[in-house]
Amino acid sequence: MPRSIIFLSGIIFVLTAAVFAQQRDPSFQVGGGTLDVNLDSDLSQQTHNQLMTWVHNAANSVVAYYGRFPLDHTYLQLRSFNGRGVHNGHTFGVHNGGLIRISVGTETPISELKDDWMLTHEMVHLTFPSVPEDHHWIEEGTAVYVEPFARLRAGNANKEQVWGEMARDMHQGLPEEDDEGLDHTHTWGRTYWGGALFCMLADIEIHQRTHNQKGLEDALRAIMNAGGVITEDWELSRAFEVGDKAVGVPVLEELYNKMKDRPVSVDLDKLWQDLGVSHQGGFATFDDRAPLAVVREAINAGKPGRPIKVSVSLDKLMSTAAR
Ligand SMILES: [Zn+2]
């Protein structure tokens, strides 16, 4: 065989191998970590490309919030099903990294993948240590609360949507009858939205007590950077200690002591008003004259904000329902 043909078939082999490898197991670097993606082999190349855009967007969102990707290695298994939507996200710590399993319908339109929150939510789980079962609400709460702001900061969501949906859904985290606090009430609402409510209150209070210079992300980044990621088992007190130290005010510990074993309710209508958030149908409009408008904007941007002129006592918005 002439040398040129050997050379040419060599190139074709390399190209075919590259395309084949890309189809089978795309792998990419993001924020200092490697993501190995395993896609169902019956998906078309076009679907692969769309799914990979979705994966990149979610990973970039997590990096936008945390400053880097939380783990060196993460394995993402994407399974397909006939139909549309994104379902069944699960995230685990495995011996050599993180593992996320998630299912995507073969008829899911690109627009729906663009608006999907679930994959970002799963990736946020990688950033926090595994804590004892009673505190499962903090694992879900951080994922529920951080996900929209992570997507906002990466340009994958807009603030009208983020605050509109949060203001629409947050009431699901309020205590109902017979509630015994976050550590002892393992309902869906208290686990997901009760945890998110805890995170939102902590975020606002950190901003208020640091003159709008720091936020919840500073505490959460510190926990992640101290090695508190999903593969590690930590006591919750250790996570809060690390987080509080990073922001210089013991907001997490204090709020936890208030909410862990008592049904603490929050006047959410007043809180949205103080933040300058009006909402209708999952879409918000904003009042920049509200006392906490500068906090709201600092949370959106993830950067120190303008000084707070009138602070709001969150204690006055909180009440313990009689048991
Ligand atoms: Zn979750």
Short mmCIF file of C-alpha atoms and ligand atoms in Angstrom, two decimals:
data_model
loop_
_atom_site.label_atom_id
_atom_site.label_comp_id
_atom_site.label_asym_id
_atom_site.label_seq_id
_atom_site.Cartn_x
_atom_site.Cartn_y
_atom_site.Cartn_z
CA MET A 1 0.00 0.00 0.00
CA PRO A 2 1.40 3.44 -0.98
CA ARG A 3 2.51 5.50 1.98
CA SER A 4 -0.04 8.25 1.25
CA ILE A 5 -2.90 5.76 1.50
CA ILE A 6 -1.55 4.33 4.73
CA PHE A 7 -1.29 7.90 6.00
CA LEU A 8 -4.83 8.70 4.81
CA SER A 9 -6.38 5.60 6.33
CA GLY A 10 -4.52 6.48 9.51
CA ILE A 11 -6.21 9.88 9.56
CA ILE A 12 -9.61 8.34 8.81
CA PHE A 13 -9.09 5.86 11.61
CA VAL A 14 -8.16 8.61 14.05
CA LEU A 15 -11.14 10.74 12.98
CA THR A 16 -13.55 7.81 13.22
CA ALA A 17 -12.16 6.90 16.61
CA ALA A 18 -12.51 10.49 17.77
CA VAL A 19 -16.14 10.74 16.60
CA PHE A 20 -16.89 7.33 18.07
CA ALA A 21 -15.30 8.23 21.38
CA GLN A 22 -17.18 11.51 21.42
CA GLN A 23 -20.45 9.72 20.80
CA ARG A 24 -19.79 7.17 23.46
CA ASP A 25 -18.22 8.97 26.37
CA PRO A 26 -17.77 12.69 26.04
CA SER A 27 -15.54 14.05 28.73
CA PHE A 28 -14.72 17.67 29.41
CA GLN A 29 -12.97 19.93 31.88
CA VAL A 30 -14.92 22.54 33.74
CA GLY A 31 -13.85 24.79 36.60
CA GLY A 32 -10.90 22.55 37.47
CA GLY A 33 -12.89 19.30 37.41
CA THR A 34 -13.48 16.57 34.85
CA LEU A 35 -16.97 15.50 33.88
CA ASP A 36 -17.30 12.10 32.22
CA VAL A 37 -20.64 11.85 30.50
CA ASN A 38 -22.17 8.53 29.59
CA LEU A 39 -25.05 8.80 27.12
CA ASP A 40 -27.47 6.13 25.99
CA SER A 41 -26.08 4.73 22.73
CA ASP A 42 -29.47 4.83 20.97
CA LEU A 43 -29.56 8.64 21.05
CA SER A 44 -28.81 10.51 17.79
CA GLN A 45 -25.71 12.68 17.39
CA GLN A 46 -27.94 15.76 17.27
CA THR A 47 -29.52 14.77 20.57
CA HIS A 48 -26.02 14.19 21.99
CA ASN A 49 -25.02 17.72 21.03
CA GLN A 50 -28.12 19.24 22.60
CA LEU A 51 -27.68 17.22 25.76
CA MET A 52 -24.03 18.22 26.00
CA THR A 53 -24.98 21.92 25.73
CA TRP A 54 -27.38 21.34 28.61
CA VAL A 55 -24.67 19.60 30.65
CA HIS A 56 -22.18 22.41 29.98
CA ASN A 57 -24.74 25.06 31.01
CA ALA A 58 -25.47 23.29 34.30
CA ALA A 59 -21.76 22.83 35.09
CA ASN A 60 -21.03 26.48 34.24
CA SER A 61 -23.84 27.54 36.58
CA VAL A 62 -22.28 25.67 39.49
CA VAL A 63 -18.88 27.19 38.69
CA ALA A 64 -20.46 30.68 38.53
CA TYR A 65 -21.79 30.28 42.08
CA TYR A 66 -18.95 28.35 43.72
CA GLY A 67 -15.95 29.69 41.82
CA ARG A 68 -14.92 26.21 40.67
CA PHE A 69 -16.34 22.72 40.09
CA PRO A 70 -16.54 20.90 43.45
CA LEU A 71 -14.91 17.55 42.56
CA ASP A 72 -11.96 16.37 40.49
CA HIS A 73 -14.07 13.65 38.87
CA THR A 74 -17.78 13.45 38.30
CA TYR A 75 -19.57 10.75 36.34
CA LEU A 76 -22.82 11.71 34.71
CA GLN A 77 -25.09 8.95 33.43
CA LEU A 78 -27.77 10.26 31.08
CA ARG A 79 -30.53 7.80 30.39
CA SER A 80 -33.26 8.33 27.82
CA PHE A 81 -36.92 7.45 27.88
CA ASN A 82 -39.72 7.84 25.34
CA GLY A 83 -41.47 11.10 26.04
CA ARG A 84 -40.45 14.54 27.20
CA GLY A 85 -39.02 16.14 30.30
CA VAL A 86 -36.14 15.64 32.74
CA HIS A 87 -36.78 13.17 35.55
CA ASN A 88 -35.27 11.13 38.33
CA GLY A 89 -32.12 13.03 39.15
CA HIS A 90 -30.00 11.34 41.82
CA THR A 91 -26.56 12.26 43.08
CA PHE A 92 -24.18 10.08 45.06
CA GLY A 93 -20.67 10.21 46.42
CA VAL A 94 -18.66 7.24 45.15
CA HIS A 95 -15.14 6.16 46.09
CA ASN A 96 -13.39 8.22 43.42
CA GLY A 97 -15.77 11.13 42.85
CA GLY A 98 -19.37 12.07 42.28
CA LEU A 99 -22.03 10.19 40.36
CA ILE A 100 -25.15 11.78 38.92
CA ARG A 101 -27.89 9.76 37.25
CA ILE A 102 -30.66 11.55 35.40
CA SER A 103 -33.23 10.66 32.72
CA VAL A 104 -34.17 12.77 29.71
CA GLY A 105 -37.13 12.22 27.38
CA THR A 106 -36.18 11.72 23.71
CA GLU A 107 -38.91 14.23 22.73
CA THR A 108 -37.77 16.99 25.09
CA PRO A 109 -37.56 20.26 23.09
CA ILE A 110 -34.33 22.29 23.33
CA SER A 111 -36.26 25.15 24.98
CA GLU A 112 -37.22 22.82 27.82
CA LEU A 113 -33.60 21.71 28.32
CA LYS A 114 -32.62 25.37 28.42
CA ASP A 115 -35.10 25.99 31.25
CA ASP A 116 -34.31 22.79 33.13
CA TRP A 117 -33.30 23.22 36.76
CA MET A 118 -32.85 19.58 37.75
CA LEU A 119 -29.34 18.93 36.46
CA THR A 120 -27.98 22.10 38.13
CA HIS A 121 -29.78 21.07 41.35
CA GLU A 122 -28.06 17.67 41.21
CA MET A 123 -24.65 19.25 40.61
CA VAL A 124 -25.13 21.55 43.62
CA HIS A 125 -25.47 18.39 45.73
CA LEU A 126 -21.83 17.62 44.91
CA THR A 127 -20.71 20.77 46.74
CA PHE A 128 -21.97 19.90 50.24
CA PRO A 129 -20.88 17.12 52.62
CA SER A 130 -23.13 14.17 53.47
CA VAL A 131 -24.67 14.91 56.86
CA PRO A 132 -26.71 12.63 59.18
CA GLU A 133 -30.23 11.82 57.95
CA ASP A 134 -32.04 14.22 60.35
CA HIS A 135 -30.40 17.12 58.55
CA HIS A 136 -31.33 16.01 55.03
CA TRP A 137 -33.19 19.35 54.73
CA ILE A 138 -29.87 21.25 54.45
CA GLU A 139 -28.71 19.07 51.54
CA GLU A 140 -31.97 19.67 49.65
CA GLY A 141 -32.33 23.25 50.90
CA THR A 142 -28.95 24.35 49.54
CA ALA A 143 -29.68 22.65 46.21
CA VAL A 144 -33.16 24.24 45.91
CA TYR A 145 -32.00 27.71 46.94
CA VAL A 146 -28.64 27.88 45.16
CA GLU A 147 -29.73 26.39 41.81
CA PRO A 148 -31.71 29.42 40.49
CA PHE A 149 -29.02 31.92 41.53
CA ALA A 150 -26.31 29.73 40.04
CA ARG A 151 -28.20 29.67 36.73
CA LEU A 152 -28.85 33.41 36.96
CA ARG A 153 -25.16 34.19 37.48
CA ALA A 154 -24.16 32.03 34.52
CA GLY A 155 -26.71 33.76 32.27
CA ASN A 156 -28.94 30.67 32.11
CA ALA A 157 -31.96 32.26 33.82
CA ASN A 158 -33.31 35.77 34.35
CA LYS A 159 -34.02 37.46 37.67
CA GLU A 160 -37.74 37.97 37.00
CA GLN A 161 -38.11 34.20 36.70
CA VAL A 162 -35.78 33.37 39.60
CA TRP A 163 -37.49 35.60 42.17
CA GLY A 164 -40.94 35.04 40.72
CA GLU A 165 -40.71 31.28 41.13
CA MET A 166 -39.08 31.56 44.54
CA ALA A 167 -41.79 33.92 45.79
CA ARG A 168 -44.45 31.61 44.33
CA ASP A 169 -43.06 28.41 45.86
CA MET A 170 -41.34 29.32 49.14
CA HIS A 171 -44.52 29.08 51.26
CA GLN A 172 -44.28 25.29 50.86
CA GLY A 173 -41.42 25.40 53.37
CA LEU A 174 -43.47 26.90 56.19
CA PRO A 175 -44.36 24.66 59.14
CA GLU A 176 -47.76 23.01 59.23
CA GLU A 177 -49.65 21.50 62.15
CA ASP A 178 -47.58 19.19 64.42
CA ASP A 179 -44.30 20.48 63.02
CA GLU A 180 -41.33 19.89 65.31
CA GLY A 181 -38.67 21.89 63.53
CA LEU A 182 -36.42 21.14 60.56
CA ASP A 183 -34.49 18.30 62.22
CA HIS A 184 -37.65 16.39 63.20
CA THR A 185 -40.18 17.03 60.44
CA HIS A 186 -39.27 15.01 57.38
CA THR A 187 -42.04 16.03 55.01
CA TRP A 188 -41.36 16.93 51.37
CA GLY A 189 -42.24 20.60 51.94
CA ARG A 190 -40.06 21.05 55.02
CA THR A 191 -37.15 19.09 53.52
CA TYR A 192 -36.95 20.90 50.17
CA TRP A 193 -38.55 24.30 50.76
CA GLY A 194 -38.03 24.46 54.53
CA GLY A 195 -34.35 23.97 53.78
CA ALA A 196 -34.50 26.62 51.04
CA LEU A 197 -36.21 29.02 53.46
CA PHE A 198 -33.40 28.48 55.96
CA CYS A 199 -30.85 29.27 53.22
CA MET A 200 -32.68 32.41 52.07
CA LEU A 201 -32.95 33.77 55.63
CA ALA A 202 -29.28 32.98 56.21
CA ASP A 203 -28.30 34.70 52.96
CA ILE A 204 -30.25 37.88 53.78
CA GLU A 205 -28.94 37.98 57.35
CA ILE A 206 -25.30 37.44 56.31
CA HIS A 207 -25.69 40.36 53.89
CA GLN A 208 -27.22 42.54 56.60
CA ARG A 209 -24.60 41.74 59.23
CA THR A 210 -21.61 42.16 56.90
CA HIS A 211 -22.81 45.51 55.50
CA ASN A 212 -23.78 43.79 52.25
CA GLN A 213 -20.23 42.57 51.66
CA LYS A 214 -20.73 38.81 52.06
CA GLY A 215 -23.42 36.29 51.27
CA LEU A 216 -24.36 32.65 51.69
CA GLU A 217 -22.09 31.69 48.79
CA ASP A 218 -19.05 32.77 50.82
CA ALA A 219 -20.07 30.34 53.57
CA LEU A 220 -20.92 27.53 51.14
CA ARG A 221 -17.71 27.99 49.15
CA ALA A 222 -15.70 27.81 52.37
CA ILE A 223 -17.40 24.52 53.32
CA MET A 224 -16.65 23.07 49.88
CA ASN A 225 -13.07 24.40 49.90
CA ALA A 226 -12.49 22.84 53.35
CA GLY A 227 -13.22 19.46 51.75
CA GLY A 228 -16.90 19.32 52.66
CA VAL A 229 -18.18 17.70 49.46
CA ILE A 230 -20.63 14.86 48.84
CA THR A 231 -18.03 12.12 49.16
CA GLU A 232 -17.30 13.15 52.77
CA ASP A 233 -19.39 12.50 55.90
CA TRP A 234 -19.53 15.53 58.17
CA GLU A 235 -21.46 16.57 61.23
CA LEU A 236 -23.70 19.52 60.39
CA SER A 237 -22.17 21.58 63.20
CA ARG A 238 -18.78 21.32 61.50
CA ALA A 239 -20.18 22.64 58.20
CA PHE A 240 -21.88 25.57 59.92
CA GLU A 241 -18.75 26.36 61.92
CA VAL A 242 -16.65 26.55 58.75
CA GLY A 243 -19.31 28.62 56.96
CA ASP A 244 -19.81 31.06 59.83
CA LYS A 245 -16.07 31.56 60.22
CA ALA A 246 -15.72 32.43 56.54
CA VAL A 247 -18.29 35.23 56.72
CA GLY A 248 -17.28 36.38 60.21
CA VAL A 249 -20.79 36.26 61.69
CA PRO A 250 -22.42 33.17 63.30
CA VAL A 251 -25.62 33.38 61.25
CA LEU A 252 -25.85 29.69 60.30
CA GLU A 253 -25.41 28.44 63.86
CA GLU A 254 -27.85 30.96 65.31
CA LEU A 255 -30.51 30.35 62.69
CA TYR A 256 -30.09 26.60 63.07
CA ASN A 257 -30.62 26.85 66.83
CA LYS A 258 -33.84 28.75 66.20
CA MET A 259 -35.24 26.47 63.51
CA LYS A 260 -33.94 22.96 64.27
CA ASP A 261 -36.56 21.83 66.80
CA ARG A 262 -39.28 24.49 66.64
CA PRO A 263 -41.97 25.24 64.07
CA VAL A 264 -40.68 28.68 63.11
CA SER A 265 -42.99 30.48 60.71
CA VAL A 266 -41.93 33.49 58.64
CA ASP A 267 -44.06 36.38 57.39
CA LEU A 268 -43.12 35.83 53.75
CA ASP A 269 -45.44 38.52 52.36
CA LYS A 270 -43.62 41.10 54.45
CA LEU A 271 -40.25 39.67 53.48
CA TRP A 272 -40.98 39.88 49.72
CA GLN A 273 -42.14 43.45 50.31
CA ASP A 274 -38.91 44.30 52.16
CA LEU A 275 -36.91 42.75 49.31
CA GLY A 276 -38.95 44.72 46.77
CA VAL A 277 -40.32 41.63 45.05
CA SER A 278 -43.87 41.51 43.69
CA HIS A 279 -44.85 38.34 41.91
CA GLN A 280 -47.55 36.99 39.72
CA GLY A 281 -47.66 33.68 37.90
CA GLY A 282 -44.03 32.86 38.69
CA PHE A 283 -42.76 36.16 37.34
CA ALA A 284 -41.45 39.02 39.50
CA THR A 285 -41.29 42.77 39.23
CA PHE A 286 -38.98 44.80 41.46
CA ASP A 287 -39.10 47.89 43.65
CA ASP A 288 -35.63 49.35 44.08
CA ARG A 289 -36.77 51.63 46.94
CA ALA A 290 -37.52 48.67 49.23
CA PRO A 291 -35.19 48.45 52.29
CA LEU A 292 -33.57 45.17 51.20
CA ALA A 293 -33.44 45.91 47.47
CA VAL A 294 -29.66 46.35 47.71
CA VAL A 295 -29.41 42.91 49.33
CA ARG A 296 -31.56 41.38 46.58
CA GLU A 297 -29.28 42.87 43.92
CA ALA A 298 -26.13 41.72 45.73
CA ILE A 299 -27.57 38.19 45.87
CA ASN A 300 -28.30 38.34 42.14
CA ALA A 301 -24.79 39.49 41.31
CA GLY A 302 -22.87 37.42 43.87
CA LYS A 303 -20.74 40.46 44.63
CA PRO A 304 -20.58 42.96 47.50
CA GLY A 305 -23.48 45.38 47.16
CA ARG A 306 -24.31 48.97 47.97
CA PRO A 307 -24.70 49.88 51.68
CA ILE A 308 -27.93 48.97 53.44
CA LYS A 309 -29.65 52.11 54.71
CA VAL A 310 -32.46 50.51 56.70
CA SER A 311 -31.94 47.00 58.01
CA VAL A 312 -34.83 44.63 58.65
CA SER A 313 -35.09 42.52 61.79
CA LEU A 314 -35.72 38.97 60.58
CA ASP A 315 -36.56 38.02 64.19
CA LYS A 316 -39.60 40.24 63.95
CA LEU A 317 -40.75 38.38 60.85
CA MET A 318 -40.33 35.01 62.56
CA SER A 319 -42.81 33.48 64.95
CA THR A 320 -43.00 30.14 66.68
CA ALA A 321 -46.36 28.51 66.26
CA ALA A 322 -47.78 27.11 69.50
CA ARG A 323 -47.69 23.33 69.78
ZN ZN B 1 -31.95 17.10 45.60
#
